[in-house]
Protein backbone atom coordinates (compact mmCIF):
# COMPACT_ATOMS: atom_id res chain seq x y z
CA UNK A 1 -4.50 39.09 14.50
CA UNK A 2 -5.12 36.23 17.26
CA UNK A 3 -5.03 33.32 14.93
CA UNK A 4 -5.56 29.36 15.86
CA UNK A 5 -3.99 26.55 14.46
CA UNK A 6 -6.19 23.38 15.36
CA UNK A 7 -5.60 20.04 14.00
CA UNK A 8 -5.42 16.02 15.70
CA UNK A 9 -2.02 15.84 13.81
CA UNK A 10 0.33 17.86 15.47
CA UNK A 11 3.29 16.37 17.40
CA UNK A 12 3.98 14.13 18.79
CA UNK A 13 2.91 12.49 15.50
CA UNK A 14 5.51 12.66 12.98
CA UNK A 15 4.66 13.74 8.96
CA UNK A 16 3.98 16.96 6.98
CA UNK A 17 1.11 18.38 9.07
CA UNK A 18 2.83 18.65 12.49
CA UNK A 19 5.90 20.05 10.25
CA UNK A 20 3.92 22.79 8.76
CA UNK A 21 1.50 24.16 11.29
CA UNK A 22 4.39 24.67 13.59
CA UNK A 23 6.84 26.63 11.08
CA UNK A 24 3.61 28.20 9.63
CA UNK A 25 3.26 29.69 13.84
CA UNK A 26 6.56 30.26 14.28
CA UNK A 27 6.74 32.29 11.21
CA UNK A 28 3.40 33.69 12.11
CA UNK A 29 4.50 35.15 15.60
CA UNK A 30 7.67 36.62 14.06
CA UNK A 31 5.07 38.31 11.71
CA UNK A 32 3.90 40.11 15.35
CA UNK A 33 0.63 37.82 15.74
CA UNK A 34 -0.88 36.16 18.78
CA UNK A 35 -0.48 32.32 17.70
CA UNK A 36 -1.81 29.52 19.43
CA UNK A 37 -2.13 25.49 18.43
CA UNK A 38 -5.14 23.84 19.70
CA UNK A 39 -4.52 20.01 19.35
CA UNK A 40 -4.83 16.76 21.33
CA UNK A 41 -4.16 16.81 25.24
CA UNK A 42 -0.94 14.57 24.95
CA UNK A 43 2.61 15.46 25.16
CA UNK A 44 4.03 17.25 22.06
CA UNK A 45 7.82 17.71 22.61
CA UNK A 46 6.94 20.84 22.36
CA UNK A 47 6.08 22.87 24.61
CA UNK A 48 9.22 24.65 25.51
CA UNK A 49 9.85 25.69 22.51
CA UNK A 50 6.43 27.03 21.85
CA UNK A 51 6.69 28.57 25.60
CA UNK A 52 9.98 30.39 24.47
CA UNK A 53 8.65 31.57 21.58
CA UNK A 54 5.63 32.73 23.35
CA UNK A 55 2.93 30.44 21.03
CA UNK A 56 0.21 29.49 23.24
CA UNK A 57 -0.36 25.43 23.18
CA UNK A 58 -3.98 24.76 23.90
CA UNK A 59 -4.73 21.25 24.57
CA UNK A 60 -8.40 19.44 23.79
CA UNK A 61 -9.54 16.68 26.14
CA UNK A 62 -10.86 13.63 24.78
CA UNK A 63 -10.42 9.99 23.94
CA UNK A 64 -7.68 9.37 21.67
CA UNK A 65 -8.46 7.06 18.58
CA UNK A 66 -5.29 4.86 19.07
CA UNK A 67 -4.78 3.83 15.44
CA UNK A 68 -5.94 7.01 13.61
CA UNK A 69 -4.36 9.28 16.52
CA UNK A 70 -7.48 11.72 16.15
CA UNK A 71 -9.89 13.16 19.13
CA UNK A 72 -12.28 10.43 19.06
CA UNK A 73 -14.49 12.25 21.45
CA UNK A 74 -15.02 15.21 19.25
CA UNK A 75 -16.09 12.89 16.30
CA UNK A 76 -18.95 12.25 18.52
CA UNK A 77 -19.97 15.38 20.23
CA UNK A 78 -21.56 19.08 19.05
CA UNK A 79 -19.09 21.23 17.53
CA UNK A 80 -20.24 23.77 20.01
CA UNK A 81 -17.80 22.30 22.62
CA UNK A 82 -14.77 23.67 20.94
CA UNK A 83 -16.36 27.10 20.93
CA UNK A 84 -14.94 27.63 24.81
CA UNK A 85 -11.30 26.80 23.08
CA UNK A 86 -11.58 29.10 20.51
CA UNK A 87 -13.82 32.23 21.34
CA UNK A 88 -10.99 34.81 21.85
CA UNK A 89 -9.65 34.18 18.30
CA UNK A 90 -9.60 36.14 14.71
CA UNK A 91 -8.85 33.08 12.60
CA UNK A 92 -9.43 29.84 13.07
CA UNK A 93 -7.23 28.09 10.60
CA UNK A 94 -7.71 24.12 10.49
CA UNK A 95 -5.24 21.56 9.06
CA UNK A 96 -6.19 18.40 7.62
CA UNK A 97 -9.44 18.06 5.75
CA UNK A 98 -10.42 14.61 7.49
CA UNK A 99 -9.79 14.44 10.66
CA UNK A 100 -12.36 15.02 13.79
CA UNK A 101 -10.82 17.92 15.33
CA UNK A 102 -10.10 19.93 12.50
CA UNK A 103 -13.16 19.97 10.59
CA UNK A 104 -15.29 20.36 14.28
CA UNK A 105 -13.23 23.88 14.65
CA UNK A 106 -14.33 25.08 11.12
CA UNK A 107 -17.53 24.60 12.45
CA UNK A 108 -17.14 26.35 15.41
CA UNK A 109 -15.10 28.47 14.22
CA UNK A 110 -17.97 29.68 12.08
CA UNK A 111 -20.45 29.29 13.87
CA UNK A 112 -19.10 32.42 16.37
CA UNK A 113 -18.56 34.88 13.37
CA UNK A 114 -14.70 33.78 12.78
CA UNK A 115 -12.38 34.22 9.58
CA UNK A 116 -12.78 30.29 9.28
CA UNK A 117 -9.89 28.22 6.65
CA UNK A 118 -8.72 25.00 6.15
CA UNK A 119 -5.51 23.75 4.97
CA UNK A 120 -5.86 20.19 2.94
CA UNK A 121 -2.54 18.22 3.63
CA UNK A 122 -3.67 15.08 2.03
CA UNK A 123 -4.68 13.19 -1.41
CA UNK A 124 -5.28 9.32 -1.65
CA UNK A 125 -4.62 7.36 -4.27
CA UNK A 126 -6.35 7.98 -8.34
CA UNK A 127 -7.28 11.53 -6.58
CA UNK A 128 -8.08 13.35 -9.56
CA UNK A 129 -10.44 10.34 -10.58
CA UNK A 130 -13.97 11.18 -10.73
CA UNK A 131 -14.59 7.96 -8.77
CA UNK A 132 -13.77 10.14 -6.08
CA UNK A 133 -16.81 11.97 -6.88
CA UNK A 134 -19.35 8.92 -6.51
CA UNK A 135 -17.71 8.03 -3.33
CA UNK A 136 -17.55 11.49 -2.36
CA UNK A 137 -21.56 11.72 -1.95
CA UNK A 138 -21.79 8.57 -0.07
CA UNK A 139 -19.60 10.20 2.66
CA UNK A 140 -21.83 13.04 3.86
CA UNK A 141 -20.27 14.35 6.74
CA UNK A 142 -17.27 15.16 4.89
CA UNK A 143 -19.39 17.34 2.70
CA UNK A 144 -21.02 18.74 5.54
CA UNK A 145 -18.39 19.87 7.47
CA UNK A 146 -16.39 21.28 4.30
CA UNK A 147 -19.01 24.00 3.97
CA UNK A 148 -17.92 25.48 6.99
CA UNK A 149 -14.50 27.15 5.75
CA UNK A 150 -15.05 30.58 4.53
CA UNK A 151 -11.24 29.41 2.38
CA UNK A 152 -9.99 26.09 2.01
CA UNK A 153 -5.98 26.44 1.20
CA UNK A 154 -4.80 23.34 -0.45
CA UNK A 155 -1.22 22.51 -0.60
CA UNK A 156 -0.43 21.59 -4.35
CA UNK A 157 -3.01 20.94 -7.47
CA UNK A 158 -3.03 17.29 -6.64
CA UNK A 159 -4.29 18.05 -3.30
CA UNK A 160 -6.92 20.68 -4.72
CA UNK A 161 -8.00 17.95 -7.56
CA UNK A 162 -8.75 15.34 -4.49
CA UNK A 163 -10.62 18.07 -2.69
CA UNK A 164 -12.78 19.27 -4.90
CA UNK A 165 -14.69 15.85 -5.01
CA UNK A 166 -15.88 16.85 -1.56
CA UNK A 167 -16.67 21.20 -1.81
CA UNK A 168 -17.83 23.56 -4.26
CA UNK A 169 -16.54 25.82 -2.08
CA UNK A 170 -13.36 28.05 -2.95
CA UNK A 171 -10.06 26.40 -3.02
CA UNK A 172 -6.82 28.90 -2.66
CA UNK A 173 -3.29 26.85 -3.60
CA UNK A 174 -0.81 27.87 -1.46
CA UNK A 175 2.39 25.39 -0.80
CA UNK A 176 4.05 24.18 1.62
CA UNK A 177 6.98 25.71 3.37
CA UNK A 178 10.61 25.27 4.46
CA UNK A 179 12.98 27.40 6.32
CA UNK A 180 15.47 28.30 3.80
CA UNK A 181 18.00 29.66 6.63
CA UNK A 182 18.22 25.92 8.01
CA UNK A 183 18.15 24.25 4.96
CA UNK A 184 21.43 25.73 2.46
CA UNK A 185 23.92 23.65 0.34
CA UNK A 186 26.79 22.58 1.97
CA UNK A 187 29.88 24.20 2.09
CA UNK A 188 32.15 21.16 2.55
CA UNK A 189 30.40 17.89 1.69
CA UNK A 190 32.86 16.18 2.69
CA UNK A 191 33.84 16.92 5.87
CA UNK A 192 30.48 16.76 6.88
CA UNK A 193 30.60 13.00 5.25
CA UNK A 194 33.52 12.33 7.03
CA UNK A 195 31.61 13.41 10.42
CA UNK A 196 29.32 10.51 9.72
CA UNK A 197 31.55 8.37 9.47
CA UNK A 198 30.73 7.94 5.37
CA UNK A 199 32.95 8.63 2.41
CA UNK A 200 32.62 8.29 -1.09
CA UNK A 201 28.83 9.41 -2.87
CA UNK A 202 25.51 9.46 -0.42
CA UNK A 203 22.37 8.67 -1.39
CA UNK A 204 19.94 10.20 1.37
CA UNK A 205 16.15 8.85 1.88
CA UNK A 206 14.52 11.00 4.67
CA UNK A 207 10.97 9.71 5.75
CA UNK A 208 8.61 7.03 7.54
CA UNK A 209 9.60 3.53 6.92
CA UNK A 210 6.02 2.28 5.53
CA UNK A 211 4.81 0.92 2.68
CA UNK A 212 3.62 3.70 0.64
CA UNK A 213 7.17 5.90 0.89
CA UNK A 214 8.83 2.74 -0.63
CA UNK A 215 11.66 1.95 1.50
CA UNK A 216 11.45 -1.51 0.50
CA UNK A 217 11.59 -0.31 -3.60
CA UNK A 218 14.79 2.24 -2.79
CA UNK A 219 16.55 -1.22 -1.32
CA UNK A 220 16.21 -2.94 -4.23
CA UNK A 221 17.17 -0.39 -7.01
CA UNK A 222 20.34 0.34 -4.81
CA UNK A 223 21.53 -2.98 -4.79
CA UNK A 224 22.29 -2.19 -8.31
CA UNK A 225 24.28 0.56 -7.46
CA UNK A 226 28.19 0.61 -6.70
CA UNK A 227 30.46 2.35 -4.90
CA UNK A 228 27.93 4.47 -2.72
CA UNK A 229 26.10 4.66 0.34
CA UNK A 230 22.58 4.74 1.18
CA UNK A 231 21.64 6.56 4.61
CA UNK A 232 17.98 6.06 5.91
CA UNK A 233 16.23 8.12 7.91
CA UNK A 234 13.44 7.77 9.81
CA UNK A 235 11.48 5.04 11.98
CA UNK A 236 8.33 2.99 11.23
CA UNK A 237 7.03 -0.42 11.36
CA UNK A 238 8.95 -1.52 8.18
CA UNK A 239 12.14 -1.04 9.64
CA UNK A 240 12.89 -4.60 10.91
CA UNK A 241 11.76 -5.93 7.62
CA UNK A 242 14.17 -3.26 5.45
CA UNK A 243 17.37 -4.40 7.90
CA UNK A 244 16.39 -8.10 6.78
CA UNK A 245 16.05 -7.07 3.15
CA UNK A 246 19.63 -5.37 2.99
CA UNK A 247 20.86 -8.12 4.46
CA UNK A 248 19.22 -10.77 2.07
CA UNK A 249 20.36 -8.55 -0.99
CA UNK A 250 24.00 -8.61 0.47
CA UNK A 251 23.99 -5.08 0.83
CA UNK A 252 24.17 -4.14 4.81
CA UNK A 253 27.40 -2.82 4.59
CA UNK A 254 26.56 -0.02 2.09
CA UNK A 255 23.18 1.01 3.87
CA UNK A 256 22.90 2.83 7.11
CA UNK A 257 19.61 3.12 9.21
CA UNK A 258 19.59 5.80 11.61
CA UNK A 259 16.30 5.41 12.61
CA UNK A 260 14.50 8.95 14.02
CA UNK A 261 16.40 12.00 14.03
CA UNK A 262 15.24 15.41 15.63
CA UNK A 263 14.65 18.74 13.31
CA UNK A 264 17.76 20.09 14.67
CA UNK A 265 19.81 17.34 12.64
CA UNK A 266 18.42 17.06 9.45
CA UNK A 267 20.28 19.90 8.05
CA UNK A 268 23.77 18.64 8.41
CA UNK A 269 22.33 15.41 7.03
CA UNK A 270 20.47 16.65 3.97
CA UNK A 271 24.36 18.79 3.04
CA UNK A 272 26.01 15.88 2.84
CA UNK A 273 23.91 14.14 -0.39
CA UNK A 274 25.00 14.06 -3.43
CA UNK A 275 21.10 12.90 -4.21
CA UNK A 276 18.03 12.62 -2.49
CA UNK A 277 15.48 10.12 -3.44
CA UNK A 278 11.71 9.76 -2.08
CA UNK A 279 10.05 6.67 -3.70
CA UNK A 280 6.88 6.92 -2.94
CA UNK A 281 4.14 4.31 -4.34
CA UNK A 282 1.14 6.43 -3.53
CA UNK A 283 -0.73 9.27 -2.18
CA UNK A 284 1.51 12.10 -2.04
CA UNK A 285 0.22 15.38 -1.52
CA UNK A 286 3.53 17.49 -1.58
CA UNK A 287 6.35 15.96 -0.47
CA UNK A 288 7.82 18.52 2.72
CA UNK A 289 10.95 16.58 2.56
CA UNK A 290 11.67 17.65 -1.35
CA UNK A 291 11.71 20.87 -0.47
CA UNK A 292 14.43 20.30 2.23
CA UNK A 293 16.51 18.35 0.25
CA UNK A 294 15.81 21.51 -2.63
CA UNK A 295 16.62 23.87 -0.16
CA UNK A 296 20.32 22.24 0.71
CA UNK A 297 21.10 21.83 -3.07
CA UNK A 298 20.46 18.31 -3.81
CA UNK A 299 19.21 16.83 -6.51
CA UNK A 300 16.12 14.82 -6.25
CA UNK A 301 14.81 11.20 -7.57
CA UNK A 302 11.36 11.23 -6.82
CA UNK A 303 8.55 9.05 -8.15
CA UNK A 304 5.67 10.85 -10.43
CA UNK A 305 3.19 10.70 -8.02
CA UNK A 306 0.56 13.60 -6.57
CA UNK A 307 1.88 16.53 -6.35
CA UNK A 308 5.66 15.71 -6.87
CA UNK A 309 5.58 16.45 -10.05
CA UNK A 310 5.04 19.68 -9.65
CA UNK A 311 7.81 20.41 -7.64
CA UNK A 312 10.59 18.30 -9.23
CA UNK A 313 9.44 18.91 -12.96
CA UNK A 314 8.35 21.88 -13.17
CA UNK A 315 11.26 23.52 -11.09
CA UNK A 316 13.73 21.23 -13.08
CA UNK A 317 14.96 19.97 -9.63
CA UNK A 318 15.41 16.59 -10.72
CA UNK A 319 14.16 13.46 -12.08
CA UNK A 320 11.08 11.32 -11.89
CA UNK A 321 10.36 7.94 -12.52
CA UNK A 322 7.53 5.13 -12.37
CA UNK A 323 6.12 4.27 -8.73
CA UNK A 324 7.55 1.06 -7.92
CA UNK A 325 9.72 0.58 -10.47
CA UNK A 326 13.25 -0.47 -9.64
CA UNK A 327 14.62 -0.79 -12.33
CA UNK A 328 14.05 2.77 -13.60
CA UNK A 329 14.84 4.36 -9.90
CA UNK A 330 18.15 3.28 -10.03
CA UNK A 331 18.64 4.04 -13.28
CA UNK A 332 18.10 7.86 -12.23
CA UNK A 333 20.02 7.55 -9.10
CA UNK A 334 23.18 6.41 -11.71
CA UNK A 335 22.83 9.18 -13.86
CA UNK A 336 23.01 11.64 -11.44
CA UNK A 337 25.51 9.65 -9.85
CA UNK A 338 27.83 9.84 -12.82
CA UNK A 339 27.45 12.99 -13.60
CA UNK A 340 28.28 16.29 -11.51
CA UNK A 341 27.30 18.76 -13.96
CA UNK A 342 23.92 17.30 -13.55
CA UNK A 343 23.70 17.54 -10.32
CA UNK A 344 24.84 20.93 -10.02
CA UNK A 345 22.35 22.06 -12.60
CA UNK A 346 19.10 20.10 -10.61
CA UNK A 347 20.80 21.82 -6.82
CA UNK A 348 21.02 24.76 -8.22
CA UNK A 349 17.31 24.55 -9.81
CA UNK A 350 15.97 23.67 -6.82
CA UNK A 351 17.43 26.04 -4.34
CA UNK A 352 16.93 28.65 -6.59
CA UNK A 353 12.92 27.78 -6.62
CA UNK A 354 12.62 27.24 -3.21
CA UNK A 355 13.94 30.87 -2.41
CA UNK A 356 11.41 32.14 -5.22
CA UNK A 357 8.37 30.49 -3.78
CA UNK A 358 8.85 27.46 -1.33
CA UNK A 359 10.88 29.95 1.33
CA UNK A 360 8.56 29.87 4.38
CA UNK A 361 9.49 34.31 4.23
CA UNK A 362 7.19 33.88 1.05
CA UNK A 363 4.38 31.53 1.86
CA UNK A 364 3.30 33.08 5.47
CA UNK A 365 2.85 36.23 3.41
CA UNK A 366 0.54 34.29 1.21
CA UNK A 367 -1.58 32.75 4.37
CA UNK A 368 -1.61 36.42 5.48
CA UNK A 369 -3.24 37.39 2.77
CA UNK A 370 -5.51 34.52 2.81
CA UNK A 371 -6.64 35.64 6.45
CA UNK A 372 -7.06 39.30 5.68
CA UNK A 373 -8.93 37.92 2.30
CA UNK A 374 -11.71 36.60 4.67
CA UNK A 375 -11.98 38.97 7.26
CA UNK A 376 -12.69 41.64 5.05
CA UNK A 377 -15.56 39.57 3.69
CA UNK A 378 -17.16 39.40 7.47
């Protein structure tokens, strides 16, 4: 199959959709397919990578929506202007459900005869509200453009429930990924700790720095906390404000920042946690960076919002408390904290899962199906 990956949101931005379109081709050209990913005309970081792995980057013109980072020229313009981009294609396989560039492809895609799907990434807040409905039919281009997919793919239930307010049409749940060969429990925690410069127990928080993944809540719960450190990962504009508010809670010597890190690190980081906590307030879809701390045998304190629960709970990979509640998140940090048997029992869950379903081996063969699903419908 010659299949296209087309979304605004692959790199350079940072976040779950970039992640997954690019294992999802990587996985899908190892599967003997001709893969390309049609996105923005910027610089991805990229491009070697894809070169070497012979992926084909096509790049869209257009004016660039600064603050939303979508093609702001193809919100505007016929859909029939991405037909020249994608006319040699089987599949044209969108990501995101609201974004210009995505939902013009299903379109197009379409429109020329094409096995057309569309991945949903994304749930906002109260998503399985019927609210959503009401506000649903006051947005008509969203309901407009979502007829187009032959097979929209959503990501978790959550992100089907939010979905659904938008499209009668049919809704396939197939999660998100992670390379199980990359991410695997450490041999020595330790020494990796001790490479780091750290010592004693880590607790590891591994996303953007904004409101919603609730840096801000994870400072205050660990100031409660003794005798560990907390490593932060990743860049955003609440970064200046979290170094002021470990300072103010007298706690900058137990809290590192490392700001970005490339793919290629992550690993070694997620081996040496003893527990991995994402505190989100909102709007959680999935989570990508569960998985990875599932995959390298770490327990996880996650918040019970979207579709976390799904993966913590019902994979018994960890615990879940309240959004915003800081009293209760570092209650669960503690208990895992203080107890190893605990944590060995939520690692082990959660590796164990991820190898049964989350393994990226076992989702591309779901998508596969998906495609060859709709192109024997044509």
């Amino acid at each position: 199959m010659r299949i296209a990956l087309v979304s605004d949101w692959y790199y350079p931005k940072i976040g779950g959709v970039a992640s997954h379109m690019h294992n999802l081709a990587l996985k899908l050209r190892e599967g003997g397919h001709e893969v390309a990913i049609v996105t923005n005309d910027r610089e991805t970081g990229k491009e070697k990578e894809l070169e070497e792995r012979g992926i084909e980057l096509v790049k869209v013109p257009g004016i660039m929506a600064p603050l939303l980072d979508v093609n702001a020229s193809y919100s505007l313009k016929s859909s029939r202007e991405l037909n020249v981009f994608l006319k040699d294609f089987d599949v044209v396989h969108s990501h995101h459900a609201f974004t210009p560039l995505a939902l013009k492809a299903v379109k197009a895609g379409r429109s020329m005869g094409k096995a057309t799907l569309l991945t949903t990434h994304s749930i906002s807040f109260a998503h399985d509200s019927r609210l959503w409905e009401a506000l649903g039919l006051t947005i008509p281009l969203f309901n407009s453009y979502l007829r187009y997919p032959h097979r929209i793919i959503a990501v978790s239930k959550a992100a089907r429930a939010f979905i659904e307010h938008f499209t009668e049409g049919p809704i396939s749940i197939i999660p998100n990924g992670v390379d199980d060969g990359r991410f695997t429990p450490a041999r020595d925690k330790e020494e990796i700790k001790a490479k780091f410069g750290v010592s004693g127990d880590v607790v590891l928080y591994v996303s953007r720095m904004s409101y919603r993944k609730g840096p801000h809540v994870l400072l205050n719960a660990f100031s409660s906390i003794d005798g560990a450190t907390l490593v932060m990962v990743g860049s955003g504009d609440m970064l200046p404000f979290l170094k002021m508010q470990a300072k103010f809670l007298g706690i900058e010597d137990r809290v590192i920042f490392t700001g970005y890190l490339d793919d290629e690190e992550l690993p070694e980081v997620f081996r040496m946690a003893d527990v991995f906590v994402l505190p989100s307030t909102t709007a959680e879809a999935f989570g990508i960076v569960v998985l990875e701390a599932m995959a390298s045998g770490v327990p996880v304190v996650a918040t019970s919002v979207g579709g976390i629960p799904e993966v913590v709970r019902e994979n018994e990979a960890g615990l879940l408390v309240p959004p915003g509640n800081e009293f209760e998140l570092g209650k669960a940090i503690r208990k895992l904290l203080e107890d190893e048997k605990l944590r060995e029992f939520y690692g082990k869950n959660g590796r164990r899962a991820v190898e049964e379903k989350y393994s990226w081996d076992r989702v591309v063969v779901e998508v596969e199906k998906a495609y060859e699903e709709v192109l024997s419908g044509l």
